[in-house]
mmCIF file of C-alpha atoms and ligand atoms in Angstrom:
data_model
loop_
_atom_site.group_PDB
_atom_site.id
_atom_site.type_symbol
_atom_site.label_atom_id
_atom_site.label_comp_id
_atom_site.label_asym_id
_atom_site.label_seq_id
_atom_site.Cartn_x
_atom_site.Cartn_y
_atom_site.Cartn_z
ATOM 1 C CA MET L 44 -6.988 15.503 -3.730
ATOM 2 C CA GLN L 45 -4.497 16.873 -1.224
ATOM 3 C CA VAL L 46 -0.774 16.603 -2.059
ATOM 4 C CA THR L 47 1.603 17.343 0.728
ATOM 5 C CA VAL L 48 5.258 17.811 -0.172
ATOM 6 C CA LEU L 49 7.600 17.093 2.791
ATOM 7 C CA ALA L 50 11.399 17.514 3.095
ATOM 8 C CA ASP L 51 12.561 13.919 2.721
ATOM 9 C CA ALA L 52 11.564 10.263 3.051
ATOM 10 C CA GLU L 53 11.945 10.256 6.837
ATOM 11 C CA VAL L 54 9.505 13.161 7.316
ATOM 12 C CA VAL L 55 7.092 11.493 4.810
ATOM 13 C CA ALA L 56 7.352 8.253 6.836
ATOM 14 C CA ALA L 57 6.675 9.989 10.105
ATOM 15 C CA ALA L 58 3.574 11.711 8.589
ATOM 16 C CA ALA L 59 2.249 8.511 7.097
ATOM 17 C CA ALA L 60 2.767 6.607 10.379
ATOM 18 C CA GLU L 61 0.895 9.257 12.258
ATOM 19 C CA ARG L 62 -2.078 8.853 9.906
ATOM 20 C CA LEU L 63 -2.090 5.116 10.287
ATOM 21 C CA LEU L 64 -1.926 5.342 14.066
ATOM 22 C CA GLN L 65 -4.667 7.972 14.160
ATOM 23 C CA ASP L 66 -6.795 5.641 12.058
ATOM 24 C CA ARG L 67 -6.307 2.761 14.474
ATOM 25 C CA ARG L 68 -7.165 5.009 17.395
ATOM 26 C CA GLY L 69 -10.335 6.262 15.798
ATOM 27 C CA SER L 70 -13.832 4.909 16.221
ATOM 28 C CA ASP L 71 -13.964 3.893 12.547
ATOM 29 C CA GLN L 72 -12.666 0.374 12.862
ATOM 30 C CA LEU L 73 -12.946 -0.710 9.252
ATOM 31 C CA PRO L 74 -9.841 -2.686 8.256
ATOM 32 C CA LEU L 75 -6.695 -0.929 7.183
ATOM 33 C CA GLY L 76 -5.408 -1.637 3.743
ATOM 34 C CA LEU L 77 -1.610 -2.067 3.795
ATOM 35 C CA ALA L 78 1.189 -2.150 1.271
ATOM 36 C CA THR L 79 4.691 -3.585 0.947
ATOM 37 C CA GLY L 80 7.790 -2.333 -0.856
ATOM 38 C CA ARG L 81 10.857 -0.307 0.056
ATOM 39 C CA THR L 82 8.836 2.828 0.472
ATOM 40 C CA MET L 83 6.947 1.266 3.406
ATOM 41 C CA VAL L 84 10.024 0.151 5.334
ATOM 42 C CA PRO L 85 10.580 3.628 6.969
ATOM 43 C CA VAL L 86 6.797 4.127 7.311
ATOM 44 C CA TYR L 87 6.489 0.953 9.340
ATOM 45 C CA ALA L 88 9.645 1.726 11.342
ATOM 46 C CA ALA L 89 8.127 5.124 12.257
ATOM 47 C CA LEU L 90 4.836 3.340 13.183
ATOM 48 C CA ARG L 91 6.650 0.922 15.466
ATOM 49 C CA ARG L 92 8.558 3.784 17.124
ATOM 50 C CA ARG L 93 5.264 5.647 17.773
ATOM 51 C CA PHE L 94 3.568 2.499 18.967
ATOM 52 C CA ASP L 95 6.378 1.828 21.516
ATOM 53 C CA ARG L 96 5.869 5.274 23.022
ATOM 54 C CA LEU L 97 2.185 4.597 23.734
ATOM 55 C CA SER L 98 0.926 3.554 27.181
ATOM 56 C CA GLY L 99 0.170 -0.091 27.857
ATOM 57 C CA PRO L 100 -3.619 0.392 27.688
ATOM 58 C CA GLU L 101 -3.272 2.395 24.450
ATOM 59 C CA GLN L 102 -1.201 -0.285 22.838
ATOM 60 C CA GLN L 103 -3.708 -2.936 24.037
ATOM 61 C CA ALA L 104 -6.638 -1.016 22.457
ATOM 62 C CA ILE L 105 -4.848 -0.822 19.150
ATOM 63 C CA ARG L 106 -3.904 -4.450 19.260
ATOM 64 C CA GLN L 107 -7.478 -5.552 20.060
ATOM 65 C CA GLY L 108 -9.025 -3.497 17.232
ATOM 66 C CA TRP L 109 -6.390 -4.294 14.579
ATOM 67 C CA ARG L 110 -7.546 -5.753 11.339
ATOM 68 C CA SER L 111 -5.600 -5.168 8.109
ATOM 69 C CA PHE L 112 -5.617 -6.615 4.603
ATOM 70 C CA ASN L 113 -2.572 -6.296 2.415
ATOM 71 C CA LEU L 114 -2.798 -5.563 -1.257
ATOM 72 C CA ASP L 115 -0.996 -8.472 -2.711
ATOM 73 C CA GLU L 116 1.285 -11.506 -2.548
ATOM 74 C CA TYR L 117 3.616 -13.367 -4.959
ATOM 75 C CA LEU L 118 2.301 -16.590 -6.339
ATOM 76 C CA GLY L 119 4.301 -19.538 -5.010
ATOM 77 C CA LEU L 120 5.680 -17.760 -1.864
ATOM 78 C CA GLY L 121 4.431 -18.559 1.597
ATOM 79 C CA PRO L 122 5.042 -16.968 5.014
ATOM 80 C CA SER L 123 8.096 -19.137 5.670
ATOM 81 C CA ASP L 124 9.839 -17.688 2.588
ATOM 82 C CA PRO L 125 11.592 -14.392 3.708
ATOM 83 C CA ARG L 126 10.969 -12.835 0.286
ATOM 84 C CA SER L 127 7.095 -13.218 0.609
ATOM 85 C CA PHE L 128 5.034 -10.193 1.487
ATOM 86 C CA ALA L 129 3.575 -12.295 4.367
ATOM 87 C CA ALA L 130 7.148 -12.559 5.865
ATOM 88 C CA PHE L 131 7.699 -8.872 5.315
ATOM 89 C CA MET L 132 4.522 -7.990 7.207
ATOM 90 C CA ALA L 133 5.275 -10.461 10.030
ATOM 91 C CA GLU L 134 8.671 -8.873 10.438
ATOM 92 C CA GLN L 135 7.669 -5.219 10.033
ATOM 93 C CA LEU L 136 4.352 -5.097 11.924
ATOM 94 C CA GLN L 137 2.666 -8.275 13.077
ATOM 95 C CA GLY L 138 5.522 -9.512 15.346
ATOM 96 C CA PRO L 139 6.764 -6.134 16.654
ATOM 97 C CA LEU L 140 3.216 -4.847 17.538
ATOM 98 C CA GLY L 141 2.214 -8.214 19.098
ATOM 99 C CA LEU L 142 -0.619 -8.898 16.706
ATOM 100 C CA ALA L 143 -2.034 -12.314 16.059
ATOM 101 C CA PRO L 144 -1.201 -13.546 12.489
ATOM 102 C CA ILE L 145 -4.945 -13.598 11.635
ATOM 103 C CA GLN L 146 -5.161 -9.873 12.263
ATOM 104 C CA VAL L 147 -2.791 -9.118 9.398
ATOM 105 C CA GLN L 148 -4.371 -10.734 6.358
ATOM 106 C CA LEU L 149 -2.689 -11.339 2.971
ATOM 107 C CA PRO L 150 -3.601 -13.453 -0.041
ATOM 108 C CA ASP L 151 -2.240 -16.887 0.228
ATOM 109 C CA GLY L 152 0.558 -17.182 -2.302
ATOM 110 C CA LEU L 153 0.545 -20.978 -1.898
ATOM 111 C CA ALA L 154 -3.082 -21.552 -2.722
ATOM 112 C CA VAL L 155 -3.597 -24.391 -5.163
ATOM 113 C CA ASP L 156 -6.165 -22.412 -7.227
ATOM 114 C CA SER L 157 -4.905 -18.782 -7.306
ATOM 115 C CA GLN L 158 -7.953 -17.328 -8.938
ATOM 116 C CA GLN L 159 -10.162 -18.992 -6.409
ATOM 117 C CA GLU L 160 -7.827 -17.541 -3.713
ATOM 118 C CA ALA L 161 -8.297 -14.110 -5.130
ATOM 119 C CA GLY L 162 -12.045 -14.456 -4.820
ATOM 120 C CA ARG L 163 -11.809 -15.940 -1.293
ATOM 121 C CA TYR L 164 -9.611 -12.970 -0.221
ATOM 122 C CA LEU L 165 -12.128 -10.428 -1.649
ATOM 123 C CA GLU L 166 -14.951 -12.258 0.142
ATOM 124 C CA ALA L 167 -13.006 -12.075 3.452
ATOM 125 C CA LEU L 168 -12.418 -8.349 2.933
ATOM 126 C CA THR L 169 -16.015 -7.652 2.064
ATOM 127 C CA ALA L 170 -17.203 -9.660 5.074
ATOM 128 C CA ALA L 171 -14.936 -7.409 7.204
ATOM 129 C CA GLY L 172 -16.669 -4.335 5.763
ATOM 130 C CA GLY L 173 -14.111 -3.259 3.191
ATOM 131 C CA ILE L 174 -11.188 -0.924 3.599
ATOM 132 C CA GLY L 175 -11.294 2.205 5.707
ATOM 133 C CA LEU L 176 -7.853 3.737 5.057
ATOM 134 C CA GLN L 177 -5.844 2.367 2.237
ATOM 135 C CA LEU L 178 -2.074 2.784 2.289
ATOM 136 C CA LEU L 179 -0.465 2.722 -1.209
ATOM 137 C CA GLY L 180 2.972 2.888 -2.674
ATOM 138 C CA LEU L 181 3.485 3.632 -6.414
ATOM 139 C CA GLY L 182 5.175 1.155 -8.858
ATOM 140 C CA SER L 183 7.742 2.572 -11.247
ATOM 141 C CA ASN L 184 5.346 1.736 -14.069
ATOM 142 C CA GLY L 185 2.386 3.357 -12.382
ATOM 143 C CA HIS L 186 0.990 0.157 -10.863
ATOM 144 C CA VAL L 187 -0.756 0.195 -7.426
ATOM 145 C CA GLY L 188 -0.904 -3.082 -5.499
ATOM 146 C CA PHE L 189 0.077 -5.257 -8.477
ATOM 147 C CA ASN L 190 -2.467 -3.761 -10.904
ATOM 148 C CA GLU L 191 -0.207 -3.704 -13.845
ATOM 149 C CA PRO L 192 -0.859 -1.563 -16.939
ATOM 150 C CA PRO L 193 -3.041 -1.630 -18.845
ATOM 151 C CA CYS L 194 -5.637 -1.617 -16.092
ATOM 152 C CA GLY L 195 -9.038 -0.002 -15.820
ATOM 153 C CA PRO L 196 -10.804 1.230 -12.667
ATOM 154 C CA GLU L 197 -13.106 -1.786 -12.570
ATOM 155 C CA ALA L 198 -10.395 -4.372 -12.350
ATOM 156 C CA PRO L 199 -11.263 -6.915 -9.580
ATOM 157 C CA SER L 200 -9.169 -8.931 -7.174
ATOM 158 C CA ARG L 201 -7.336 -11.474 -9.276
ATOM 159 C CA CYS L 202 -4.168 -13.459 -10.066
ATOM 160 C CA LEU L 203 -2.156 -11.903 -12.884
ATOM 161 C CA ALA L 204 1.229 -11.941 -14.709
ATOM 162 C CA LEU L 205 3.744 -9.292 -13.558
ATOM 163 C CA SER L 206 5.301 -6.990 -16.149
ATOM 164 C CA ALA L 207 8.978 -6.967 -17.094
ATOM 165 C CA ALA L 208 9.228 -3.493 -15.423
ATOM 166 C CA THR L 209 7.869 -4.785 -12.161
ATOM 167 C CA LEU L 210 10.148 -7.826 -12.147
ATOM 168 C CA ALA L 211 13.123 -5.488 -12.652
ATOM 169 C CA GLN L 212 11.811 -3.093 -9.953
ATOM 170 C CA ASN L 213 11.501 -5.790 -7.381
ATOM 171 C CA ALA L 214 14.607 -7.828 -8.290
ATOM 172 C CA ALA L 215 16.618 -6.430 -5.440
ATOM 173 C CA ALA L 216 14.727 -8.661 -2.997
ATOM 174 C CA PHE L 217 15.682 -11.685 -5.138
ATOM 175 C CA GLY L 218 19.499 -11.174 -5.265
ATOM 176 C CA GLY L 219 19.148 -8.679 -8.056
ATOM 177 C CA ASP L 220 17.839 -11.322 -10.478
ATOM 178 C CA ALA L 221 14.643 -10.273 -12.184
ATOM 179 C CA ALA L 222 14.196 -13.851 -13.507
ATOM 180 C CA ALA L 223 14.068 -15.072 -9.894
ATOM 181 C CA VAL L 224 11.078 -12.788 -9.062
ATOM 182 C CA PRO L 225 7.847 -14.819 -9.160
ATOM 183 C CA HIS L 226 6.189 -13.976 -12.491
ATOM 184 C CA GLN L 227 2.601 -14.011 -11.117
ATOM 185 C CA ALA L 228 0.866 -12.457 -8.080
ATOM 186 C CA ILE L 229 -2.480 -12.187 -6.485
ATOM 187 C CA THR L 230 -3.614 -8.620 -5.961
ATOM 188 C CA LEU L 231 -6.657 -6.690 -4.803
ATOM 189 C CA GLY L 232 -8.083 -4.905 -7.877
ATOM 190 C CA LEU L 233 -8.438 -1.168 -8.563
ATOM 191 C CA ALA L 234 -12.107 -1.674 -7.863
ATOM 192 C CA GLU L 235 -11.388 -2.655 -4.227
ATOM 193 C CA ILE L 236 -8.694 0.055 -3.746
ATOM 194 C CA LEU L 237 -11.090 2.737 -5.140
ATOM 195 C CA SER L 238 -13.783 1.478 -2.785
ATOM 196 C CA ALA L 239 -11.721 2.406 0.263
ATOM 197 C CA GLU L 240 -13.054 5.288 2.350
ATOM 198 C CA ARG L 241 -9.683 7.078 2.202
ATOM 199 C CA ILE L 242 -6.494 6.600 0.284
ATOM 200 C CA LEU L 243 -3.012 7.540 1.393
ATOM 201 C CA LEU L 244 -0.503 7.389 -1.462
ATOM 202 C CA VAL L 245 3.123 7.531 -0.316
ATOM 203 C CA VAL L 246 5.809 8.347 -2.824
ATOM 204 C CA THR L 247 9.530 8.974 -2.245
ATOM 205 C CA GLY L 248 12.685 9.440 -4.403
ATOM 206 C CA SER L 249 13.462 10.946 -7.755
ATOM 207 C CA ALA L 250 12.917 7.713 -9.632
ATOM 208 C CA LYS L 251 9.068 8.109 -8.997
ATOM 209 C CA ALA L 252 8.900 11.846 -9.905
ATOM 210 C CA GLN L 253 7.818 11.392 -13.567
ATOM 211 C CA ILE L 254 5.352 8.589 -12.959
ATOM 212 C CA LEU L 255 3.853 10.528 -10.017
ATOM 213 C CA ARG L 256 3.323 13.581 -12.336
ATOM 214 C CA ARG L 257 1.582 11.334 -14.908
ATOM 215 C CA ALA L 258 -0.542 9.670 -12.234
ATOM 216 C CA LEU L 259 -1.711 12.999 -10.726
ATOM 217 C CA LEU L 260 -1.864 15.356 -13.743
ATOM 218 C CA GLU L 261 -2.548 13.334 -16.896
ATOM 219 C CA PRO L 262 -6.166 12.342 -17.745
ATOM 220 C CA PRO L 263 -6.807 8.916 -16.146
ATOM 221 C CA CYS L 264 -5.882 6.057 -18.502
ATOM 222 C CA PRO L 265 -5.169 2.317 -18.346
ATOM 223 C CA GLN L 266 -1.464 2.752 -19.113
ATOM 224 C CA VAL L 267 -1.043 4.469 -15.622
ATOM 225 C CA PRO L 268 -3.222 2.505 -13.192
ATOM 226 C CA ALA L 269 -2.497 4.920 -10.419
ATOM 227 C CA SER L 270 -4.075 7.753 -12.503
ATOM 228 C CA TRP L 271 -7.562 6.310 -11.608
ATOM 229 C CA LEU L 272 -6.901 7.509 -7.994
ATOM 230 C CA GLN L 273 -7.625 10.999 -9.198
ATOM 231 C CA GLY L 274 -11.358 10.094 -9.178
ATOM 232 C CA HIS L 275 -11.315 9.197 -5.454
ATOM 233 C CA PRO L 276 -13.030 11.714 -3.237
ATOM 234 C CA ARG L 277 -10.579 11.336 -0.436
ATOM 235 C CA LEU L 278 -7.066 10.944 -1.746
ATOM 236 C CA GLU L 279 -4.111 12.206 0.145
ATOM 237 C CA VAL L 280 -0.591 12.116 -1.382
ATOM 238 C CA LEU L 281 2.474 12.377 0.859
ATOM 239 C CA VAL L 282 5.597 12.966 -1.214
ATOM 240 C CA ASP L 283 9.142 14.053 -0.532
ATOM 241 C CA GLY L 284 10.851 16.845 -2.396
ATOM 242 C CA ALA L 285 12.627 14.484 -4.809
ATOM 243 C CA GLY L 286 9.397 12.719 -5.699
ATOM 244 C CA ALA L 287 7.625 15.992 -6.202
ATOM 245 C CA ALA L 288 10.354 17.339 -8.560
ATOM 246 C CA ALA L 289 8.149 16.973 -11.750
ATOM 247 C CA LEU L 290 5.052 18.461 -10.221
ATOM 248 C CA PRO L 291 4.620 22.009 -11.535
ATOM 249 C CA PRO L 292 4.916 24.948 -9.063
ATOM 250 C CA ASP L 293 1.352 26.059 -9.723
ATOM 251 C CA LEU L 294 0.165 22.866 -8.005
ATOM 252 C CA THR L 295 0.844 24.657 -4.794
ATOM 253 C CA CYS L 296 -2.315 26.747 -5.530
ATOM 254 C CA ARG L 297 -4.453 23.658 -5.834
ATOM 255 C CA PHE L 298 -2.816 21.472 -3.325
ATOM 256 C CA ALA L 299 -1.631 21.885 0.194
ATOM 257 C CA LYS L 300 2.131 22.163 0.476
ATOM 258 C CA ALA L 301 3.863 21.740 3.760
HETATM 259 C C1 GLP M 509 5.485 -3.329 -5.375
HETATM 260 C C2 GLP M 509 4.085 -3.573 -4.640
HETATM 261 C C3 GLP M 509 3.474 -2.311 -4.500
HETATM 262 C C4 GLP M 509 4.396 -1.257 -4.048
HETATM 263 C C5 GLP M 509 5.241 -0.856 -5.280
HETATM 264 C C6 GLP M 509 6.395 0.067 -4.899
HETATM 265 O O1 GLP M 509 5.670 -4.168 -6.451
HETATM 266 N N1 GLP M 509 3.238 -4.551 -5.264
HETATM 267 O O2 GLP M 509 2.366 -2.488 -3.516
HETATM 268 O O3 GLP M 509 3.791 -0.151 -3.608
HETATM 269 O O4 GLP M 509 5.632 -2.052 -5.964
HETATM 270 O O5 GLP M 509 7.444 -0.582 -4.371
HETATM 271 P P1 GLP M 509 8.671 0.215 -3.795
HETATM 272 O O6 GLP M 509 8.177 0.936 -2.623
HETATM 273 O O7 GLP M 509 9.688 -0.790 -3.454
HETATM 274 O O8 GLP M 509 9.199 1.195 -4.854
#
């Protein structure tokens, strides 16, 4: 595991965007795994700025090779609903980068049979070769994707009920009303996340400091789903100073600190 502490959320976003772009320029063209949430807004903004500075042929090469699979989607929300993750991705990346909608995959929140859709989505990901670089945010209750606690490392792609903590965390996008947040979602499982070749966990803000400490330092357990990431051979964590506040100073011996 490599933990890099950077000054603030903007610097973290720039570093994360750089890694995403490097991945897309590389010869390893396995799909990217992408995430949503407020943490990713500055990351995708930084990615768009970097993309805009590339030459026409460089942009075209990235467009041609782009394949990404998002982690999750709310049940009952489709791309035409601005609160859906599909709409978020269309606005943040697919439209601005000039990608075809099919290049940016998400689970279909409007599928009639949501468990079947979770299986179909996993099959599509498997057929594409699985995830190369997986971008992750961190839920305030330790979830990754929508893998809510308790959750073991073998959890598969599925439809599940969201916790009260997650409904509260994500209420802002629903007029501040936790009851208005869809109560179910389709998510890739920890099994698929842990199968990625590389994982990039991005954490910013003091509200995540304690859960990040638990995720990185406590023995892996179902109550903190992100703690299973510790077992991944190529995990990089980018965190700002506020998010790293609960990490003990001696971590600097074990982890890179920039
Ligand atoms: C959401 C998403 C996660 C995201 C996390 C953090 O519910 N399902 O993929 O990483 O929670 O969200 P935020 O960045 O808004 O704190």
